[in-house]
PDB file of C-alpha atoms in Angstrom:
ATOM      1  CA  MET A   1       0.123  -0.298   0.118  1.00 46.00           C
ATOM      2  CA  SER A   2       2.429   2.625   0.859  1.00 51.00           C
ATOM      3  CA  ASN A   3       4.454   1.949  -2.434  1.00 56.00           C
ATOM      4  CA  ILE A   4       1.036   2.860  -4.401  1.00 50.00           C
ATOM      5  CA  GLU A   5       0.821   6.252  -2.263  1.00 50.00           C
ATOM      6  CA  LYS A   6       3.624   7.821  -3.089  1.00 53.00           C
ATOM      7  CA  TYR A   7       2.226   8.091  -6.601  1.00 50.00           C
ATOM      8  CA  ILE A   8      -1.022   9.472  -5.368  1.00 47.00           C
ATOM      9  CA  PRO A   9      -1.110  12.970  -5.602  1.00 52.00           C
ATOM     10  CA  GLU A  10      -2.203  15.148  -2.389  1.00 59.00           C
ATOM     11  CA  GLY A  11      -5.686  16.626  -2.283  1.00 59.00           C
ATOM     12  CA  THR A  12      -3.944  20.215  -2.736  1.00 71.00           C
ATOM     13  CA  SER A  13      -2.437  19.046  -5.877  1.00 79.00           C
ATOM     14  CA  TRP A  14      -5.746  17.388  -7.031  1.00 75.00           C
ATOM     15  CA  LEU A  15      -7.420  20.675  -6.629  1.00 78.00           C
ATOM     16  CA  ARG A  16      -4.908  22.978  -8.251  1.00 76.00           C
ATOM     17  CA  ALA A  17      -4.960  20.863 -11.453  1.00 79.00           C
ATOM     18  CA  ALA A  18      -8.465  21.118 -11.443  1.00 79.00           C
ATOM     19  CA  VAL A  19      -8.773  24.767 -10.882  1.00 76.00           C
ATOM     20  CA  SER A  20      -5.780  25.140 -13.543  1.00 77.00           C
ATOM     21  CA  SER A  21      -7.828  23.101 -16.042  1.00 80.00           C
ATOM     22  CA  ILE A  22     -10.654  25.625 -16.375  1.00 81.00           C
ATOM     23  CA  PRO A  23     -10.693  27.228 -19.456  1.00 85.00           C
ATOM     24  CA  VAL A  24      -9.570  30.848 -20.256  1.00 79.00           C
ATOM     25  CA  ALA A  25      -9.515  31.746 -16.372  1.00 84.00           C
ATOM     26  CA  GLY A  26      -7.825  28.606 -14.835  1.00 79.00           C
ATOM     27  CA  SER A  27      -4.486  30.062 -14.416  1.00 77.00           C
ATOM     28  CA  ALA A  28      -5.456  32.954 -12.977  1.00 85.00           C
ATOM     29  CA  LEU A  29      -7.446  31.765 -10.667  1.00 79.00           C
ATOM     30  CA  ASP A  30      -4.852  28.880  -9.247  1.00 78.00           C
ATOM     31  CA  HIS A  31      -2.678  32.072  -8.921  1.00 74.00           C
ATOM     32  CA  LEU A  32      -5.108  33.758  -6.833  1.00 82.00           C
ATOM     33  CA  LEU A  33      -6.452  31.038  -4.516  1.00 77.00           C
ATOM     34  CA  PHE A  34      -3.095  29.206  -3.933  1.00 77.00           C
ATOM     35  CA  ASP A  35      -0.531  31.841  -4.262  1.00 81.00           C
ATOM     36  CA  LYS A  36      -2.330  35.322  -3.248  1.00 87.00           C
ATOM     37  CA  ALA A  37      -5.007  34.237  -0.552  1.00 89.00           C
ATOM     38  CA  ASP A  38      -2.762  34.348   1.835  1.00 91.00           C
ATOM     39  CA  THR A  39      -1.257  37.717   1.468  1.00 94.00           C
ATOM     40  CA  ILE A  40      -5.252  39.227   0.945  1.00 95.00           C
ATOM     41  CA  ARG A  41      -5.945  37.714   4.275  1.00 95.00           C
ATOM     42  CA  MET A  42      -3.133  38.970   6.443  1.00 96.00           C
ATOM     43  CA  ARG A  43      -3.050  42.332   4.652  1.00 97.00           C
ATOM     44  CA  ASN A  44      -6.944  42.502   5.402  1.00 97.00           C
ATOM     45  CA  MET A  45      -6.576  41.616   8.929  1.00 97.00           C
ATOM     46  CA  GLU A  46      -3.680  44.070   9.687  1.00 98.00           C
ATOM     47  CA  ALA A  47      -5.876  46.966   8.369  1.00 98.00           C
ATOM     48  CA  ALA A  48      -8.672  45.914  10.736  1.00 98.00           C
ATOM     49  CA  VAL A  49      -6.537  45.672  13.985  1.00 98.00           C
ATOM     50  CA  ALA A  50      -5.179  48.949  12.929  1.00 98.00           C
ATOM     51  CA  SER A  51      -8.483  50.337  12.292  1.00 98.00           C
ATOM     52  CA  LEU A  52      -9.601  48.732  15.973  1.00 98.00           C
ATOM     53  CA  SER A  53      -6.215  50.079  17.667  1.00 97.00           C
ATOM     54  CA  ASP A  54      -6.889  53.392  16.071  1.00 97.00           C
ATOM     55  CA  GLU A  55     -10.763  53.821  17.408  1.00 97.00           C
ATOM     56  CA  VAL A  56      -9.669  52.557  20.772  1.00 97.00           C
ATOM     57  CA  GLN A  57      -6.918  55.323  21.012  1.00 97.00           C
ATOM     58  CA  LYS A  58      -9.389  57.812  19.637  1.00 96.00           C
ATOM     59  CA  LEU A  59     -12.284  56.214  22.406  1.00 95.00           C
ATOM     60  CA  GLY A  60      -9.841  56.859  25.252  1.00 94.00           C
ATOM     61  CA  HIS A  61      -8.773  55.091  28.699  1.00 93.00           C
ATOM     62  CA  GLN A  62     -12.361  56.410  30.103  1.00 94.00           C
ATOM     63  CA  ALA A  63     -14.642  55.085  27.489  1.00 97.00           C
ATOM     64  CA  ILE A  64     -13.280  51.168  27.028  1.00 97.00           C
ATOM     65  CA  ASP A  65     -14.340  48.468  29.234  1.00 97.00           C
ATOM     66  CA  LYS A  66     -10.646  46.791  29.419  1.00 96.00           C
ATOM     67  CA  ASP A  67     -12.481  43.919  31.155  1.00 96.00           C
ATOM     68  CA  TRP A  68     -14.440  42.807  27.992  1.00 97.00           C
ATOM     69  CA  PHE A  69     -11.463  42.924  26.023  1.00 96.00           C
ATOM     70  CA  SER A  70     -10.489  39.794  28.135  1.00 96.00           C
ATOM     71  CA  SER A  71     -14.035  37.962  27.686  1.00 97.00           C
ATOM     72  CA  GLU A  72     -15.389  34.985  25.502  1.00 97.00           C
ATOM     73  CA  GLU A  73     -17.555  37.697  23.818  1.00 98.00           C
ATOM     74  CA  ALA A  74     -14.948  39.820  22.827  1.00 98.00           C
ATOM     75  CA  LEU A  75     -12.820  36.503  20.948  1.00 98.00           C
ATOM     76  CA  ALA A  76     -16.582  35.898  19.443  1.00 98.00           C
ATOM     77  CA  ALA A  77     -16.519  39.372  17.545  1.00 98.00           C
ATOM     78  CA  PHE A  78     -12.682  39.211  16.988  1.00 97.00           C
ATOM     79  CA  LYS A  79     -13.454  35.895  15.349  1.00 97.00           C
ATOM     80  CA  ILE A  80     -16.532  37.421  13.499  1.00 98.00           C
ATOM     81  CA  LEU A  81     -14.256  40.619  12.436  1.00 98.00           C
ATOM     82  CA  SER A  82     -11.994  37.723  11.255  1.00 97.00           C
ATOM     83  CA  ASP A  83     -14.221  35.669   9.057  1.00 97.00           C
ATOM     84  CA  LYS A  84     -16.254  38.833   7.469  1.00 97.00           C
ATOM     85  CA  ALA A  85     -12.440  40.954   6.564  1.00 97.00           C
ATOM     86  CA  SER A  86     -10.213  38.117   5.675  1.00 96.00           C
ATOM     87  CA  TYR A  87     -11.332  38.752   1.926  1.00 96.00           C
ATOM     88  CA  GLU A  88     -13.194  41.732   1.713  1.00 97.00           C
ATOM     89  CA  PRO A  89     -12.629  43.208  -1.188  1.00 96.00           C
ATOM     90  CA  ASP A  90     -14.483  46.741   0.240  1.00 97.00           C
ATOM     91  CA  LYS A  91     -11.299  48.100   2.108  1.00 97.00           C
ATOM     92  CA  ALA A  92     -13.858  50.781   3.581  1.00 97.00           C
ATOM     93  CA  LYS A  93     -15.610  47.884   4.934  1.00 98.00           C
ATOM     94  CA  VAL A  94     -12.618  46.427   6.519  1.00 98.00           C
ATOM     95  CA  ASP A  95     -12.013  49.568   8.369  1.00 98.00           C
ATOM     96  CA  ALA A  96     -15.639  49.835   9.293  1.00 98.00           C
ATOM     97  CA  LEU A  97     -15.801  46.379  10.809  1.00 98.00           C
ATOM     98  CA  GLY A  98     -12.546  46.879  13.089  1.00 98.00           C
ATOM     99  CA  ARG A  99     -13.858  50.245  14.414  1.00 98.00           C
ATOM    100  CA  LEU A 100     -17.049  48.504  15.315  1.00 98.00           C
ATOM    101  CA  VAL A 101     -15.469  46.131  17.116  1.00 98.00           C
ATOM    102  CA  ALA A 102     -13.620  48.663  19.054  1.00 98.00           C
ATOM    103  CA  THR A 103     -17.023  50.458  19.831  1.00 97.00           C
ATOM    104  CA  CYS A 104     -18.465  47.010  21.236  1.00 97.00           C
ATOM    105  CA  GLY A 105     -16.140  47.343  23.872  1.00 97.00           C
ATOM    106  CA  THR A 106     -16.691  50.692  25.393  1.00 97.00           C
ATOM    107  CA  VAL A 107     -18.501  51.309  28.372  1.00 97.00           C
ATOM    108  CA  GLU A 108     -21.869  52.255  26.478  1.00 96.00           C
ATOM    109  CA  HIS A 109     -22.176  48.879  24.644  1.00 97.00           C
ATOM    110  CA  ALA A 110     -19.796  46.122  26.597  1.00 96.00           C
ATOM    111  CA  SER A 111     -23.018  45.042  28.386  1.00 96.00           C
ATOM    112  CA  ASP A 112     -25.868  44.825  25.480  1.00 97.00           C
ATOM    113  CA  ALA A 113     -26.272  41.053  24.795  1.00 96.00           C
ATOM    114  CA  LYS A 114     -26.905  41.757  21.166  1.00 97.00           C
ATOM    115  CA  LYS A 115     -23.959  43.577  20.268  1.00 97.00           C
ATOM    116  CA  LEU A 116     -22.979  40.048  18.524  1.00 98.00           C
ATOM    117  CA  SER A 117     -26.133  40.011  16.390  1.00 97.00           C
ATOM    118  CA  VAL A 118     -25.408  43.292  15.310  1.00 98.00           C
ATOM    119  CA  LEU A 119     -22.056  42.956  14.636  1.00 98.00           C
ATOM    120  CA  GLU A 120     -23.054  40.094  12.214  1.00 98.00           C
ATOM    121  CA  HIS A 121     -26.109  41.937  10.852  1.00 98.00           C
ATOM    122  CA  LEU A 122     -23.582  45.104   9.851  1.00 98.00           C
ATOM    123  CA  SER A 123     -20.852  42.646   8.307  1.00 97.00           C
ATOM    124  CA  ARG A 124     -23.426  41.776   5.760  1.00 97.00           C
ATOM    125  CA  LEU A 125     -23.893  45.402   4.753  1.00 98.00           C
ATOM    126  CA  THR A 126     -21.415  47.094   2.054  1.00 97.00           C
ATOM    127  CA  SER A 127     -19.373  50.391   3.496  1.00 97.00           C
ATOM    128  CA  VAL A 128     -21.919  52.217   1.348  1.00 98.00           C
ATOM    129  CA  GLN A 129     -24.783  50.969   2.800  1.00 98.00           C
ATOM    130  CA  ILE A 130     -23.359  51.199   6.408  1.00 98.00           C
ATOM    131  CA  LYS A 131     -23.391  54.922   5.823  1.00 97.00           C
ATOM    132  CA  LEU A 132     -26.309  55.009   4.406  1.00 98.00           C
ATOM    133  CA  LEU A 133     -28.015  53.675   7.771  1.00 97.00           C
ATOM    134  CA  SER A 134     -26.337  56.467   9.600  1.00 96.00           C
ATOM    135  CA  VAL A 135     -27.647  59.195   7.028  1.00 97.00           C
ATOM    136  CA  MET A 136     -31.493  57.773   7.871  1.00 98.00           C
ATOM    137  CA  LEU A 137     -30.771  57.511  11.661  1.00 97.00           C
ATOM    138  CA  SER A 138     -29.926  61.477  11.175  1.00 96.00           C
ATOM    139  CA  THR A 139     -33.423  62.171   9.213  1.00 97.00           C
ATOM    140  CA  PRO A 140     -36.173  62.310  11.635  1.00 96.00           C
ATOM    141  CA  PRO A 141     -39.438  60.404  10.740  1.00 97.00           C
ATOM    142  CA  GLN A 142     -42.381  62.814   9.656  1.00 96.00           C
ATOM    143  CA  GLU A 143     -45.836  62.293   9.795  1.00 96.00           C
ATOM    144  CA  LYS A 144     -47.835  62.826   6.436  1.00 93.00           C
ATOM    145  CA  LYS A 145     -51.836  62.220   5.248  1.00 91.00           C
ATOM    146  CA  PHE A 146     -52.549  61.091   1.991  1.00 87.00           C
ATOM    147  CA  SER A 147     -56.064  60.946   0.720  1.00 84.00           C
ATOM    148  CA  THR A 148     -57.534  59.604  -2.457  1.00 80.00           C
ATOM    149  CA  GLY A 149     -61.190  58.950  -3.072  1.00 77.00           C
ATOM    150  CA  GLY A 150     -63.087  58.808   0.210  1.00 80.00           C
ATOM    151  CA  LEU A 151     -59.764  57.098   1.595  1.00 86.00           C
ATOM    152  CA  ILE A 152     -57.561  58.988   4.125  1.00 89.00           C
ATOM    153  CA  GLN A 153     -54.527  57.329   5.446  1.00 89.00           C
ATOM    154  CA  THR A 154     -51.378  58.735   8.100  1.00 91.00           C
ATOM    155  CA  ALA A 155     -48.307  57.660   8.138  1.00 93.00           C
ATOM    156  CA  LYS A 156     -44.838  58.500   9.790  1.00 96.00           C
ATOM    157  CA  ALA A 157     -42.095  57.500   7.955  1.00 97.00           C
ATOM    158  CA  ILE A 158     -38.239  58.519   6.900  1.00 98.00           C
ATOM    159  CA  TRP A 159     -39.432  59.403   3.619  1.00 97.00           C
ATOM    160  CA  LEU A 160     -36.893  58.698   0.130  1.00 97.00           C
ATOM    161  CA  ASN A 161     -37.392  62.555  -0.681  1.00 95.00           C
ATOM    162  CA  ASP A 162     -35.758  63.377   2.773  1.00 97.00           C
ATOM    163  CA  ILE A 163     -33.332  60.646   2.032  1.00 98.00           C
ATOM    164  CA  ILE A 164     -32.150  62.256  -0.725  1.00 97.00           C
ATOM    165  CA  SER A 165     -32.011  65.537  -0.076  1.00 97.00           C
ATOM    166  CA  ALA A 166     -29.506  64.912   3.166  1.00 97.00           C
ATOM    167  CA  LEU A 167     -27.078  62.876   0.603  1.00 97.00           C
ATOM    168  CA  ASN A 168     -27.089  65.794  -1.784  1.00 96.00           C
ATOM    169  CA  ALA A 169     -26.046  68.062   1.756  1.00 96.00           C
ATOM    170  CA  GLY A 170     -23.329  65.724   2.000  1.00 92.00           C
ATOM    171  CA  PRO A 171     -20.746  64.965   2.538  1.00 94.00           C
ATOM    172  CA  GLN A 172     -20.458  62.178  -0.492  1.00 96.00           C
ATOM    173  CA  PHE A 173     -19.283  58.836   0.853  1.00 96.00           C
ATOM    174  CA  TRP A 174     -19.606  56.859  -2.778  1.00 97.00           C
ATOM    175  CA  SER A 175     -18.102  56.939  -5.588  1.00 94.00           C
ATOM    176  CA  GLY A 176     -19.594  57.222  -9.200  1.00 94.00           C
ATOM    177  CA  GLN A 177     -23.256  56.957  -9.115  1.00 95.00           C
ATOM    178  CA  LEU A 178     -25.702  55.982  -5.797  1.00 97.00           C
ATOM    179  CA  VAL A 179     -29.034  54.386  -6.936  1.00 97.00           C
ATOM    180  CA  VAL A 180     -30.618  54.870  -3.257  1.00 97.00           C
ATOM    181  CA  ASN A 181     -33.710  52.819  -4.605  1.00 95.00           C
ATOM    182  CA  GLN A 182     -31.566  49.710  -5.369  1.00 97.00           C
ATOM    183  CA  GLU A 183     -29.351  50.506  -2.076  1.00 98.00           C
ATOM    184  CA  LEU A 184     -32.933  50.693  -0.011  1.00 98.00           C
ATOM    185  CA  GLU A 185     -34.013  47.276  -1.614  1.00 97.00           C
ATOM    186  CA  VAL A 186     -31.084  45.397  -0.358  1.00 98.00           C
ATOM    187  CA  LEU A 187     -31.720  47.227   3.294  1.00 98.00           C
ATOM    188  CA  GLU A 188     -34.832  46.093   3.104  1.00 98.00           C
ATOM    189  CA  SER A 189     -34.121  42.533   2.171  1.00 98.00           C
ATOM    190  CA  LEU A 190     -31.510  42.215   4.975  1.00 98.00           C
ATOM    191  CA  ASN A 191     -34.353  42.867   7.523  1.00 98.00           C
ATOM    192  CA  THR A 192     -32.643  46.431   8.189  1.00 98.00           C
ATOM    193  CA  ILE A 193     -35.622  48.700   7.363  1.00 98.00           C
ATOM    194  CA  ARG A 194     -39.048  48.147   6.206  1.00 97.00           C
ATOM    195  CA  GLN A 195     -41.108  50.089   3.332  1.00 96.00           C
ATOM    196  CA  VAL A 196     -44.366  51.698   4.718  1.00 95.00           C
ATOM    197  CA  PRO A 197     -47.328  50.283   2.761  1.00 90.00           C
ATOM    198  CA  LEU A 198     -48.686  53.505   1.225  1.00 88.00           C
ATOM    199  CA  PHE A 199     -52.214  53.383  -1.195  1.00 83.00           C
ATOM    200  CA  VAL A 200     -50.101  56.030  -2.915  1.00 76.00           C
ATOM    201  CA  SER A 201     -47.383  55.027  -5.479  1.00 73.00           C
ATOM    202  CA  GLU A 202     -45.734  58.948  -5.649  1.00 79.00           C
ATOM    203  CA  GLU A 203     -44.305  58.386  -2.062  1.00 87.00           C
ATOM    204  CA  LEU A 204     -41.982  55.846  -0.857  1.00 94.00           C
ATOM    205  CA  GLY A 205     -41.579  55.774   3.077  1.00 96.00           C
ATOM    206  CA  PHE A 206     -39.051  53.693   5.566  1.00 98.00           C
ATOM    207  CA  THR A 207     -39.005  52.581   8.991  1.00 98.00           C
ATOM    208  CA  PHE A 208     -36.056  50.920  10.980  1.00 98.00           C
ATOM    209  CA  THR A 209     -36.365  47.324  11.999  1.00 98.00           C
ATOM    210  CA  ALA A 210     -35.722  46.499  15.335  1.00 97.00           C
ATOM    211  CA  ILE A 211     -32.620  45.290  14.753  1.00 98.00           C
ATOM    212  CA  GLY A 212     -31.922  47.820  11.935  1.00 98.00           C
ATOM    213  CA  LEU A 213     -32.222  50.591  14.631  1.00 98.00           C
ATOM    214  CA  HIS A 214     -30.121  48.729  17.079  1.00 98.00           C
ATOM    215  CA  ALA A 215     -27.633  48.530  14.399  1.00 98.00           C
ATOM    216  CA  ALA A 216     -27.720  52.410  13.011  1.00 97.00           C
ATOM    217  CA  THR A 217     -26.901  53.467  16.696  1.00 97.00           C
ATOM    218  CA  TYR A 218     -23.926  51.417  16.750  1.00 97.00           C
ATOM    219  CA  VAL A 219     -22.857  53.284  13.305  1.00 97.00           C
ATOM    220  CA  LYS A 220     -23.928  56.680  14.944  1.00 95.00           C
ATOM    221  CA  SER A 221     -21.782  55.566  17.972  1.00 95.00           C
ATOM    222  CA  THR A 222     -18.698  54.709  15.472  1.00 96.00           C
ATOM    223  CA  ARG A 223     -19.050  57.790  13.616  1.00 94.00           C
ATOM    224  CA  LEU A 224     -18.819  56.071  10.563  1.00 92.00           C
TER     225      LEU A 224
END
């Protein structure tokens, strides 16, 4: 059996051979997966830890709960950071996640039992969507009354027109064009916000879900 085994390629060799055989893209993908992946992971983790460190320094000793950083919960938070940031191509998101982990360890948030859920939730968003949450939290809900025929509806929401006005007021945090409706649809699909049902089609209003509002307060605390 031992004589046969030495002629059988290791699992990685089989995988590399399979990847390399992919038409057109095989060579590039092989180089990415087996040569560059570790470098990308380490570079991203260095950036995430640097952001975490920078945020702790900005917050200062009085704002930090030192005991939390030696807790199992801190280890779980760092595990989330490692999993989500390692191969994340959005560098602004890597920075945001590092800073959010630092915020988890503040005196204000250390006792919050939902912080890991918040961190998991925000890790599903892009850096643009995270900043959009901050804009929405800063946009006060307004009550509006609608009527058509014999029907009257009153609704309180964060209205699309107000969100767009806030975005136009700046500062700009996106590159290229921002398709606001699409970003809001994604936030809705991720259970971050909820569209208010209206019987008039010319208005769009939104409210935060419970987890969305909780996550937005962390974004605000981190000044993202």
